[in-house]
Phi, psi and omega in degrees: 000125176272115185298316180299313182295319179298314180297315179300313180295320178295324180286322186266327182215071187297320182298317179293320181292324178297323177297318178296317180296320181296329181278345182282152173250073184249132179278171186290343179291327176292320179291321177297318177300316177304311182293319180298322179289312181294326179293342176292332183300303179292329180293310181291316179297321177294321178298314180292312183295315182271337182271326185242326181269327181297173183260157174280104185253134177055030178074011180274132178298123185292328178294318177297318179297316179297319179296316179296320177296317181298314180296312182293325177296312182297312180294324179295319180290308183292312179295319179298322179295315180296312182294318179297320178297321178298315181294316180297320177295318179300322182278348186304314182299326182290342180242019179055036178260167177293128179261104179204121180299318181300318179291316178299321179294321176301312183299314182291311184300315180290333178287345176281353185307308183299320181293320179293316180295319179290349177302342176300336179291346175294344177300327177245099187309329180289345177259004184295342178295343180286339182295309178297329177296322176294330176298332176296322176292329175298328176293323176296318178296320176301312181299314181291338180271339184294317183295305182288329185273316183264358177053048181283130175300147184305318183288344180258352189301308184295317179297316180295318178299315181296317179295318177297317178300312179297320179293322178294324177295315179297315178302315181297317181293315181294312179297319177299317179296320179295314181294323176295317179298322181283311191264325184271314181297331180284354179295327186274354183246000000 
């Protein structure tokens, strides 16, 4: 699997790429490798942008701030994908979808593509607001991937998507709060 080609195809033609992904016999370690590589983009860009380009705010060392942002970003993406995949797999039976953690992880990990690629905007801290906006396109990729990958019945699709979306938001908020408590609050001590 070519990571660059997969990301490009998911961004430009997600419905067609999901059909290709569905036909592949790829285990979750390949998908994890894809996610680990893509998660480096916002982590490294955030470290450079907030650590070297950013300003020294409130007497906090900007390099330390950039490092903390990089670690929390990386852990948030990878951990958020795993926890979200677990929840989506858990909910699959309730919506008559295919119950498989590996398939759920594929859907979630690949839906993180736009946000990870847009992580390059962390290089310029004033453009970092574009990263969450790219995450909205990731929701579209998630939606287009759920039907072919999780085999969700048409009448259950919207309900399952909304529940998955809400669960991903909750996972993101809880994980974000934990990471902020660990990495940001410790800046002052």
